[in-house]
Short mmCIF file of C-alpha atoms and ligand atoms in Angstrom, two decimals:
data_model
loop_
_atom_site.label_atom_id
_atom_site.label_comp_id
_atom_site.label_asym_id
_atom_site.label_seq_id
_atom_site.Cartn_x
_atom_site.Cartn_y
_atom_site.Cartn_z
CA MET A 1 -0.16 0.23 -0.31
CA PRO A 2 1.39 3.40 -1.23
CA GLU A 3 0.44 4.71 2.66
CA LYS A 4 2.18 2.67 4.15
CA SER A 5 5.63 2.58 2.37
CA LEU A 6 5.53 6.45 2.98
CA SER A 7 4.76 6.42 6.45
CA ARG A 8 7.36 3.42 7.24
CA LEU A 9 9.90 6.32 5.49
CA LEU A 10 8.62 9.01 7.22
CA ALA A 11 9.61 7.10 10.58
CA ALA A 12 12.83 5.17 8.99
CA PRO A 13 16.14 6.99 11.07
CA SER A 14 17.92 9.34 8.51
CA VAL A 15 21.38 8.65 7.92
CA TRP A 16 22.26 11.09 10.50
CA GLN A 17 20.23 9.41 13.37
CA ALA A 18 21.22 5.96 12.04
CA GLU A 19 24.82 7.26 12.07
CA TRP A 20 25.98 9.42 14.39
CA GLN A 21 27.45 8.05 17.86
CA CYS A 22 27.40 11.27 20.38
CA LYS A 23 23.67 11.13 21.25
CA THR A 24 23.66 12.42 24.71
CA VAL A 25 20.93 11.89 27.47
CA HIS A 26 19.05 14.69 28.69
CA SER A 27 16.91 15.13 32.04
CA THR A 28 13.69 13.31 32.62
CA GLN A 29 12.42 15.69 35.40
CA LEU A 30 10.30 18.51 34.58
CA PRO A 31 11.24 21.22 36.94
CA PHE A 32 8.69 23.35 38.30
CA GLU A 33 8.73 26.70 36.94
CA SER A 34 10.81 28.60 34.23
CA ASP A 35 10.93 31.84 32.65
CA VAL A 36 11.11 30.30 29.43
CA VAL A 37 9.68 27.22 28.12
CA VAL A 38 10.08 26.44 24.58
CA ILE A 39 7.95 23.53 22.89
CA GLY A 40 10.37 21.02 20.36
CA ALA A 41 14.03 20.57 20.50
CA GLY A 42 14.63 21.35 16.72
CA LEU A 43 17.45 23.91 15.29
CA GLY A 44 14.22 26.50 16.02
CA GLY A 45 13.64 25.51 19.46
CA LEU A 46 17.69 24.82 20.27
CA SER A 47 18.54 27.78 18.88
CA ALA A 48 15.05 29.66 20.98
CA ALA A 49 16.74 28.28 24.37
CA LEU A 50 20.55 29.87 23.34
CA HIS A 51 19.35 33.10 23.25
CA ALA A 52 16.69 33.19 26.16
CA LEU A 53 20.10 31.98 28.04
CA ASN A 54 22.22 34.46 26.73
CA TYR A 55 19.48 36.97 28.36
CA GLY A 56 19.66 35.30 31.73
CA CYS A 57 16.28 33.47 31.77
CA SER A 58 15.93 29.82 33.30
CA VAL A 59 15.32 28.01 30.52
CA THR A 60 13.36 24.56 29.81
CA VAL A 61 12.94 22.80 26.46
CA LEU A 62 10.35 19.77 25.72
CA GLU A 63 10.55 17.58 23.68
CA ALA A 64 8.02 15.16 22.39
CA GLN A 65 10.19 12.55 21.35
CA GLN A 66 14.14 13.18 20.94
CA ILE A 67 16.49 16.05 20.03
CA GLY A 68 16.18 16.46 16.32
CA ALA A 69 13.71 13.90 15.46
CA GLY A 70 11.47 16.42 13.45
CA ALA A 71 13.05 17.95 10.26
CA SER A 72 16.19 19.03 11.92
CA GLY A 73 18.00 15.30 12.59
CA ARG A 74 16.11 14.24 8.97
CA ASN A 75 17.35 16.67 6.71
CA SER A 76 19.41 16.87 4.10
CA GLY A 77 22.20 19.39 5.77
CA PHE A 78 22.46 22.14 2.46
CA VAL A 79 22.85 25.90 4.46
CA VAL A 80 21.80 28.06 2.28
CA PRO A 81 21.45 31.99 2.16
CA ILE A 82 18.55 32.36 0.39
CA PRO A 83 15.21 31.33 1.33
CA SER A 84 13.80 28.72 -1.27
CA ARG A 85 11.10 29.72 -3.70
CA GLN A 86 11.60 33.34 -3.02
CA THR A 87 13.04 35.55 -6.19
CA PRO A 88 14.42 38.68 -4.61
CA ASN A 89 11.08 40.23 -6.36
CA SER A 90 8.36 38.31 -4.48
CA LEU A 91 10.98 38.51 -1.64
CA SER A 92 10.64 42.10 -1.54
CA LYS A 93 7.09 42.09 -2.48
CA TYR A 94 6.47 40.39 0.89
CA LEU A 95 8.94 42.18 2.99
CA GLY A 96 8.65 45.26 1.56
CA ASP A 97 11.17 47.62 3.24
CA GLY A 98 12.76 45.04 5.51
CA THR A 99 13.88 42.60 2.79
CA GLY A 100 17.67 43.94 3.50
CA HIS A 101 17.83 43.45 6.76
CA PHE A 102 16.46 39.81 6.65
CA THR A 103 18.84 38.90 3.94
CA ARG A 104 21.49 39.93 5.87
CA ALA A 105 20.69 38.24 8.65
CA LEU A 106 20.08 34.66 7.08
CA GLN A 107 23.19 35.19 5.62
CA HIS A 108 24.70 35.62 9.42
CA ALA A 109 22.98 32.87 10.38
CA CYS A 110 24.06 30.89 7.65
CA GLY A 111 27.65 32.09 8.23
CA ASP A 112 27.15 30.96 12.11
CA LEU A 113 26.02 27.39 11.37
CA LEU A 114 28.61 27.04 8.72
CA SER A 115 31.55 28.01 11.27
CA CYS A 116 30.42 25.07 13.75
CA SER A 117 33.03 22.05 13.49
CA ILE A 118 30.24 19.87 12.30
CA ALA A 119 30.64 21.64 8.52
CA MET A 120 31.62 19.50 6.30
CA PRO A 121 35.29 20.46 5.28
CA ASN A 122 35.88 20.95 1.45
CA GLN A 123 32.56 20.70 0.48
CA SER A 124 32.12 25.04 0.33
CA GLY A 125 29.82 27.33 -1.76
CA TRP A 126 25.99 25.84 -2.59
CA MET A 127 24.99 25.88 -6.58
CA GLN A 128 22.02 26.36 -7.70
CA PRO A 129 21.71 24.93 -11.71
CA TYR A 130 19.24 26.01 -14.07
CA ALA A 131 17.89 23.60 -15.37
CA ASN A 132 16.23 25.52 -18.10
CA HIS A 133 18.86 27.99 -19.02
CA CYS A 134 18.22 31.53 -19.39
CA GLU A 135 21.66 34.08 -18.92
CA GLN A 136 19.24 36.87 -18.96
CA LYS A 137 17.03 35.21 -16.25
CA MET A 138 19.87 34.68 -14.74
CA LEU A 139 21.42 37.42 -14.32
CA ALA A 140 18.93 39.50 -13.41
CA VAL A 141 18.21 37.21 -10.33
CA ALA A 142 22.21 37.40 -9.25
CA ASN A 143 21.66 41.15 -9.67
CA GLY A 144 18.84 41.09 -7.33
CA TRP A 145 20.16 39.33 -4.34
CA ARG A 146 23.47 41.36 -4.65
CA ASN A 147 21.23 43.92 -3.97
CA LEU A 148 19.79 42.41 -0.99
CA GLY A 149 23.37 42.07 0.42
CA ILE A 150 24.19 38.26 -0.70
CA THR A 151 26.48 37.16 -2.37
CA VAL A 152 26.37 35.49 -5.76
CA GLU A 153 28.48 34.17 -8.69
CA VAL A 154 27.12 33.25 -12.14
CA ALA A 155 28.09 30.14 -13.43
CA ASP A 156 28.52 29.07 -16.94
CA CYS A 157 28.99 25.75 -18.49
CA GLU A 158 32.50 25.28 -18.30
CA ARG A 159 32.21 26.35 -14.29
CA MET A 160 29.02 24.13 -14.12
CA GLN A 161 31.25 21.07 -15.33
CA ASN A 162 34.37 21.45 -13.25
CA ASP A 163 32.27 21.75 -10.05
CA LEU A 164 29.79 20.04 -10.35
CA GLY A 165 31.55 16.80 -12.34
CA THR A 166 28.53 17.49 -15.61
CA LEU A 167 27.47 18.81 -18.58
CA HIS A 168 23.82 18.40 -17.85
CA TYR A 169 23.51 21.99 -17.08
CA ARG A 170 24.65 24.98 -19.11
CA GLY A 171 24.35 27.67 -15.87
CA GLY A 172 23.44 28.35 -12.91
CA LEU A 173 24.31 30.37 -9.50
CA CYS A 174 26.57 29.69 -6.84
CA PHE A 175 26.25 31.06 -3.84
CA PRO A 176 30.08 30.82 -2.24
CA GLU A 177 28.62 31.70 1.56
CA GLY A 178 26.50 28.29 1.35
CA GLY A 179 27.76 24.76 2.48
CA VAL A 180 26.57 21.28 3.64
CA ILE A 181 26.72 20.34 7.27
CA ASN A 182 25.53 17.14 9.45
CA PRO A 183 22.45 18.70 10.93
CA PHE A 184 22.08 15.87 13.67
CA ALA A 185 25.23 16.40 15.07
CA LEU A 186 24.77 20.27 14.87
CA VAL A 187 21.05 19.71 16.70
CA GLN A 188 22.90 17.12 19.31
CA ALA A 189 25.79 20.24 19.62
CA MET A 190 23.61 22.74 20.48
CA ALA A 191 21.27 20.99 23.08
CA ASN A 192 24.76 19.98 24.57
CA GLN A 193 25.55 23.53 24.72
CA VAL A 194 21.60 24.32 26.37
CA THR A 195 22.56 21.91 28.82
CA SER A 196 26.07 22.71 29.50
CA ARG A 197 24.48 26.94 30.26
CA GLY A 198 22.05 25.45 32.65
CA GLY A 199 19.25 25.13 30.98
CA VAL A 200 16.93 21.92 30.90
CA ILE A 201 15.94 19.19 28.08
CA VAL A 202 13.54 16.86 28.46
CA GLU A 203 12.82 14.04 25.44
CA GLY A 204 10.03 11.99 25.68
CA CYS A 205 7.64 14.99 27.23
CA PRO A 206 4.91 16.08 24.72
CA VAL A 207 3.36 19.34 26.12
CA LEU A 208 -0.22 18.17 26.00
CA GLN A 209 -1.73 21.85 26.37
CA VAL A 210 -0.65 25.26 27.56
CA ASN A 211 -3.00 27.70 29.24
CA PRO A 212 -2.63 31.01 29.79
CA TYR A 213 -3.20 32.00 33.37
CA ALA A 214 -2.87 35.59 35.17
CA THR A 215 0.14 35.19 36.96
CA TYR A 216 1.62 32.26 34.71
CA VAL A 217 1.05 29.80 31.38
CA GLY A 218 0.37 26.05 32.86
CA ILE A 219 2.45 23.53 30.79
CA PHE A 220 0.76 20.17 31.13
CA THR A 221 2.64 16.99 30.08
CA PRO A 222 2.47 14.05 31.05
CA LEU A 223 5.52 14.04 33.09
CA GLY A 224 3.54 17.08 35.01
CA GLU A 225 2.45 20.51 34.91
CA LEU A 226 5.36 23.09 34.28
CA LYS A 227 5.00 27.15 34.92
CA GLY A 228 6.31 29.38 32.53
CA ASN A 229 6.07 32.81 32.28
CA ARG A 230 6.91 32.75 28.37
CA VAL A 231 6.45 30.16 25.65
CA LEU A 232 7.41 29.60 22.43
CA VAL A 233 5.55 26.88 20.50
CA ALA A 234 8.49 25.35 18.12
CA GLY A 235 6.20 21.98 16.75
CA ASN A 236 6.77 23.68 13.00
CA ALA A 237 5.25 20.93 10.69
CA TYR A 238 5.97 18.08 13.42
CA GLY A 239 3.73 19.39 15.84
CA THR A 240 1.45 17.45 17.76
CA HIS A 241 -0.82 17.55 20.53
CA ALA A 242 -0.54 21.31 21.94
CA SER A 243 1.61 22.41 19.16
CA ARG A 244 -0.74 20.92 16.44
CA MET A 245 -1.89 23.83 15.06
CA THR A 246 1.82 24.95 14.03
CA ARG A 247 1.57 21.45 11.76
CA GLN A 248 -2.02 22.81 10.44
CA ALA A 249 -1.16 26.07 9.83
CA VAL A 250 1.54 24.80 6.88
CA SER A 251 0.47 22.40 3.78
CA GLN A 252 2.08 19.15 4.31
CA MET A 253 4.88 18.12 1.67
CA THR A 254 6.93 14.95 1.80
CA LEU A 255 10.86 14.64 0.99
CA ILE A 256 12.37 11.73 -0.04
CA LEU A 257 16.59 11.26 1.20
CA ALA A 258 18.49 8.32 0.10
CA THR A 259 22.45 7.95 0.06
CA PHE A 260 24.16 5.68 -2.52
CA ALA A 261 26.85 4.15 -2.61
CA MET A 262 29.58 4.58 -5.57
CA PRO A 263 33.00 3.95 -6.59
CA GLU A 264 35.86 6.72 -4.99
CA ASP A 265 37.25 7.27 -8.77
CA TRP A 266 33.87 9.07 -10.07
CA LEU A 267 34.31 11.84 -7.05
CA GLU A 268 37.54 12.73 -8.29
CA LEU A 269 35.17 14.98 -10.49
CA GLY A 270 34.56 17.76 -7.56
CA ALA A 271 31.17 17.70 -7.07
CA MET A 272 30.04 21.16 -5.07
CA PRO A 273 26.71 20.39 -3.40
CA PHE A 274 23.62 22.20 -5.41
CA SER A 275 20.30 21.49 -6.08
CA ASP A 276 18.54 22.34 -8.95
CA ASN A 277 15.97 25.49 -9.44
CA ARG A 278 12.98 23.16 -11.10
CA ILE A 279 9.74 22.74 -8.69
CA ASP A 280 10.90 19.18 -6.96
CA MET A 281 13.93 20.81 -5.84
CA TRP A 282 15.94 17.64 -6.48
CA PHE A 283 19.29 17.89 -4.57
CA PHE A 284 22.49 16.52 -4.26
CA ARG A 285 25.73 16.32 -2.41
CA LYS A 286 28.69 14.15 -1.21
CA LEU A 287 28.84 12.88 1.80
CA GLU A 288 32.14 10.62 1.97
CA LYS A 289 34.62 9.95 -0.60
CA SER A 290 32.45 6.84 -1.88
CA ARG A 291 28.91 8.21 -1.36
CA VAL A 292 26.43 10.60 -2.14
CA LEU A 293 23.48 11.53 -0.52
CA THR A 294 20.26 12.62 -3.41
CA GLY A 295 16.44 13.43 -2.79
CA CYS A 296 13.69 15.40 -4.26
CA PHE A 297 9.63 16.01 -3.55
CA ALA A 298 7.48 12.57 -3.21
CA THR A 299 4.34 12.99 -4.91
CA PRO A 300 1.20 10.73 -4.39
CA LEU A 301 1.46 9.18 -7.99
CA THR A 302 4.72 7.69 -6.74
CA GLN A 303 4.09 4.72 -4.91
CA SER A 304 6.58 2.16 -3.59
CA THR A 305 10.04 2.74 -1.72
CA ASP A 306 11.25 0.86 -4.96
CA GLN A 307 9.45 3.44 -6.90
CA TYR A 308 11.05 5.74 -4.63
CA CYS A 309 14.42 4.91 -5.04
CA SER A 310 13.92 4.59 -8.73
CA LEU A 311 12.74 7.95 -9.45
CA LEU A 312 16.38 8.77 -7.32
CA THR A 313 18.41 6.73 -9.61
CA GLU A 314 16.71 7.65 -12.76
CA ARG A 315 17.49 11.51 -11.79
CA LEU A 316 21.11 10.69 -10.72
CA HIS A 317 21.72 9.18 -13.75
CA THR A 318 20.17 11.85 -16.07
CA ILE A 319 23.04 14.01 -14.71
CA TYR A 320 25.57 11.58 -14.60
CA ALA A 321 25.21 9.07 -17.00
CA SER A 322 26.54 5.83 -15.85
CA LEU A 323 27.17 6.30 -12.52
CA PRO A 324 27.37 2.78 -10.39
CA LEU A 325 24.89 3.32 -7.64
CA GLU A 326 24.08 0.81 -4.29
CA LEU A 327 21.08 2.46 -1.91
CA GLU A 328 22.03 2.42 1.63
CA HIS A 329 19.69 4.38 3.22
CA ILE A 330 16.21 5.74 2.57
CA TRP A 331 14.07 7.72 4.43
CA ALA A 332 11.50 11.18 4.26
CA GLY A 333 10.85 14.41 5.66
CA ARG A 334 8.24 16.12 6.12
CA VAL A 335 8.46 20.23 5.02
CA GLY A 336 5.64 22.97 5.95
CA LEU A 337 4.82 24.67 2.77
CA THR A 338 3.13 28.41 3.01
CA CYS A 339 1.20 30.61 0.46
CA SER A 340 3.77 33.63 1.06
CA ALA A 341 7.13 30.62 1.17
CA THR A 342 8.09 32.62 4.47
CA PRO A 343 7.52 31.74 7.90
CA VAL A 344 3.73 32.58 9.12
CA VAL A 345 4.17 33.96 13.21
CA ASN A 346 1.19 33.64 15.20
CA CYS A 347 0.66 35.18 18.74
CA LEU A 348 -1.74 33.44 20.82
CA ASP A 349 -1.24 35.67 24.18
CA LYS A 350 1.60 38.53 24.93
CA ARG A 351 3.39 35.29 26.04
CA ILE A 352 3.27 32.61 23.53
CA ILE A 353 4.26 32.64 20.61
CA SER A 354 4.50 30.06 17.75
CA TRP A 355 5.84 29.94 14.04
CA SER A 356 5.82 27.53 11.27
CA GLY A 357 6.76 26.66 7.76
CA CYS A 358 10.31 25.49 6.68
CA ASN A 359 10.15 25.10 3.01
CA GLY A 360 12.53 23.45 2.54
CA ARG A 361 15.45 25.85 3.39
CA GLY A 362 14.84 26.00 6.71
CA LEU A 363 18.48 25.44 9.02
CA ALA A 364 19.45 28.51 8.58
CA LEU A 365 16.41 30.24 8.31
CA SER A 366 15.07 28.12 11.81
CA THR A 367 17.81 29.10 13.87
CA LEU A 368 17.02 32.85 12.74
CA MET A 369 12.74 32.55 13.79
CA GLY A 370 14.07 30.82 16.98
CA ARG A 371 16.04 33.69 17.81
CA THR A 372 13.99 36.71 16.72
CA LEU A 373 10.78 35.20 18.68
CA VAL A 374 12.58 35.37 22.25
CA ASP A 375 13.47 38.67 21.40
CA ARG A 376 9.88 39.31 20.87
CA LEU A 377 8.36 37.07 24.36
CA LEU A 378 11.17 39.10 26.23
CA GLY A 379 10.72 42.38 24.51
CA GLN A 380 13.90 43.17 23.13
CA ASP A 381 14.94 45.06 20.57
CA GLY A 382 17.23 42.48 18.78
CA HIS A 383 16.65 41.66 14.87
CA ARG A 384 13.28 42.74 14.61
CA LEU A 385 12.54 40.97 11.42
CA ALA A 386 9.69 42.09 9.50
CA PHE A 387 7.32 38.91 10.10
CA PRO A 388 4.19 39.98 11.11
CA SER A 389 2.16 37.73 13.75
CA SER A 390 -1.23 36.75 12.58
CA ARG A 391 -4.24 34.13 12.88
CA TYR A 392 -3.19 31.01 11.72
CA ARG A 393 -5.03 30.36 8.59
CA HIS A 394 -6.27 26.10 7.72
CA LYS A 395 -6.29 26.50 4.14
CA TYR A 396 -3.38 25.32 2.92
CA ASP A 397 -4.91 21.62 1.48
CA ALA A 398 -5.19 23.75 -1.72
CA LEU A 399 -1.34 24.25 -2.00
CA GLY A 400 -0.24 20.64 -1.50
CA TRP A 401 -2.62 19.51 -4.36
CA LEU A 402 -1.53 22.77 -6.45
CA ALA A 403 2.55 21.97 -5.71
CA HIS A 404 2.27 18.62 -6.34
CA THR A 405 0.31 18.77 -9.63
CA LEU A 406 3.05 20.81 -10.54
CA ILE A 407 5.79 18.26 -9.58
CA ALA A 408 4.02 16.10 -11.72
CA MET A 409 3.70 17.89 -14.44
CA ASP A 410 7.16 19.26 -14.21
CA ARG A 411 8.70 15.39 -13.61
CA TYR A 412 6.44 14.62 -17.15
CA LYS A 413 8.30 16.83 -19.25
CA GLN A 414 11.85 16.13 -17.53
CA ARG A 415 11.15 12.57 -18.58
CA HIS A 416 10.11 13.74 -22.29
CA PHE A 417 12.88 15.73 -22.86
CA ALA A 418 16.01 13.55 -20.76
CA SER A 419 16.70 11.49 -23.37
CA ALA A 420 17.64 14.39 -25.88
CA ARG A 421 20.09 16.14 -22.74
CA VAL A 422 21.58 12.95 -21.42
CA THR A 423 25.79 13.46 -20.77
CA ARG A 424 28.65 12.15 -19.79
CA PRO A 425 30.71 14.35 -17.69
CA THR A 426 34.42 15.03 -19.73
CA PRO A 427 37.37 14.21 -16.63
CA PRO A 428 38.88 17.42 -16.18
CA GLY A 429 41.74 17.58 -18.63
CA VAL A 430 40.30 15.71 -21.54
CA SER A 431 39.22 18.14 -24.13
CA ARG A 432 35.43 17.24 -26.11
C1 FAD B 1 13.50 16.19 4.28
C2 FAD B 1 14.06 17.61 4.66
C3 FAD B 1 15.13 17.89 3.92
C4 FAD B 1 15.51 19.06 3.72
N1 FAD B 1 16.39 19.60 3.60
C5 FAD B 1 16.87 20.99 4.01
C6 FAD B 1 18.01 21.64 3.36
O1 FAD B 1 18.79 20.86 2.93
N2 FAD B 1 18.25 22.83 3.90
C7 FAD B 1 17.35 23.41 4.37
O2 FAD B 1 17.97 24.91 4.93
N3 FAD B 1 16.40 23.00 5.73
C8 FAD B 1 16.49 21.88 5.03
N4 FAD B 1 14.87 21.05 5.42
C9 FAD B 1 14.25 21.78 6.52
C10 FAD B 1 14.80 22.41 7.39
O3 FAD B 1 15.35 20.67 7.89
C11 FAD B 1 13.65 23.00 8.87
O4 FAD B 1 13.24 23.80 8.26
C12 FAD B 1 14.46 22.82 10.26
O5 FAD B 1 15.05 21.59 10.62
C13 FAD B 1 13.44 23.11 11.02
O6 FAD B 1 13.86 23.12 12.19
P1 FAD B 1 12.47 23.29 13.47
O7 FAD B 1 13.31 23.33 14.62
O8 FAD B 1 11.65 24.23 13.26
O9 FAD B 1 11.50 22.32 14.00
P2 FAD B 1 12.01 20.28 13.49
O10 FAD B 1 13.13 20.33 12.85
O11 FAD B 1 10.59 20.40 13.26
O12 FAD B 1 11.58 20.37 15.50
C14 FAD B 1 10.16 20.28 15.92
C15 FAD B 1 9.82 19.32 17.07
O13 FAD B 1 9.09 19.67 17.98
C16 FAD B 1 8.81 18.56 18.97
N5 FAD B 1 7.10 18.21 19.14
C17 FAD B 1 6.06 18.48 18.44
N6 FAD B 1 5.10 18.91 18.91
C18 FAD B 1 5.72 18.76 20.33
C19 FAD B 1 5.21 18.80 21.61
N7 FAD B 1 3.48 19.13 21.29
N8 FAD B 1 5.51 19.00 22.84
C20 FAD B 1 6.47 18.85 22.44
N9 FAD B 1 7.35 18.18 21.64
C21 FAD B 1 6.48 18.46 20.21
C22 FAD B 1 9.25 17.64 17.27
O14 FAD B 1 9.13 16.26 17.99
C23 FAD B 1 9.98 17.80 16.71
O15 FAD B 1 11.55 17.27 17.02
C24 FAD B 1 14.48 20.20 5.00
C25 FAD B 1 13.58 19.42 5.64
C26 FAD B 1 13.20 18.15 5.37
C27 FAD B 1 12.14 17.74 6.21
#
């Protein structure tokens, strides 16, 4: 059954969760009270916790499952300085005067993530190849990002071949300040920082209810009640129980990811991490010498694990024609789409704030959101990003259907025209 297959993949551990050894055990004791209570130990929740600790607050993070159980431990680890699905124009339309401030803050957040020790050595930069090459369009987008303070280079066919090892793309945008990390290792490292600085993290503790009272906010869990002064709900697309609204506020989309073993000599071609600009967000990165990670959006039309695997293999073979591949890990994760492709923020009470919407490129964005919402909760100046708070609107099902339809149409077009475009990479130094 298709659903069973997909739900198995959604429950399967990611390659990071399966292989990262340095998990730490956190408290199982619920404190009696806390200045700031964070619901959800993903990147958003943990960066909020660290930021609140900077202000000298007592902080408790409550996690329904384990640290990094949601999108933060299941993603592909691309750290990118631009929001997904946005062009400079569309972003400026939405954020107005606050756009430059936001993109600079995002670039900064990107740098922070990549400067930690879990960034992958020798894999800096992130390429966005253009599936349908149009030089004028690429130049206009590049100039737009530059005007917003983002460093971007326009890559021609030769550079694409050098950096990606394929002739499939004729051009693209290179963001030298992007890169890749092991996201689960990052989450674990952040959790350790929270506890070493006096914060409390309780795993296996789903928050069932959040009730504002006159003098405190009551947070109810199966382990008991906790009194908080300020509450950040950071469940995002994985929100359950009291955080259900963060999941319902977005349209759920599933990404399928897999790692494949491949011969080492292929990797001499030097592959920069990249995600093409197609609507299904197909992406590729090297892990170690003989392994790659790839993935793209799943649609209801794709049914079994075998079909997901052949979809990914087929895509890889369109780019790297005769590359031998052997499946190692396969798993899935949920991202949340919003109509504006930017986060939605909901202020339930001036002491309780929640947000949602990772849109597939949310590593840097989540850390930024965590920090900026703590600033709002504590009345600090901080970043003051231009995301207005509004009531969540649960009207996103149509968005999911639209996205799935566009992805299916795009895949159909790709299959149709793929045979004309299959090209074999030329090893460096060999002229064609
Ligand atoms: C498959 C996949 C690939 C991605 N690839 C990339 C990428 O390459 N680059 C990029 O920038 N972004 C990527 N993203 C997006 C990125 O992973 C997310 O934007 C980011 O991790 C979201 O972090 P978060 O803390 O907001 O949410 P999450 O990491 O989902 O954390 C939410 C946590 O809240 C907990 N929770 C929920 N409800 C409750 C409750 N009631 N009580 C207690 N705890 C609760 C959940 O268990 C979960 O651990 C990807 C996402 C997915 C799913």
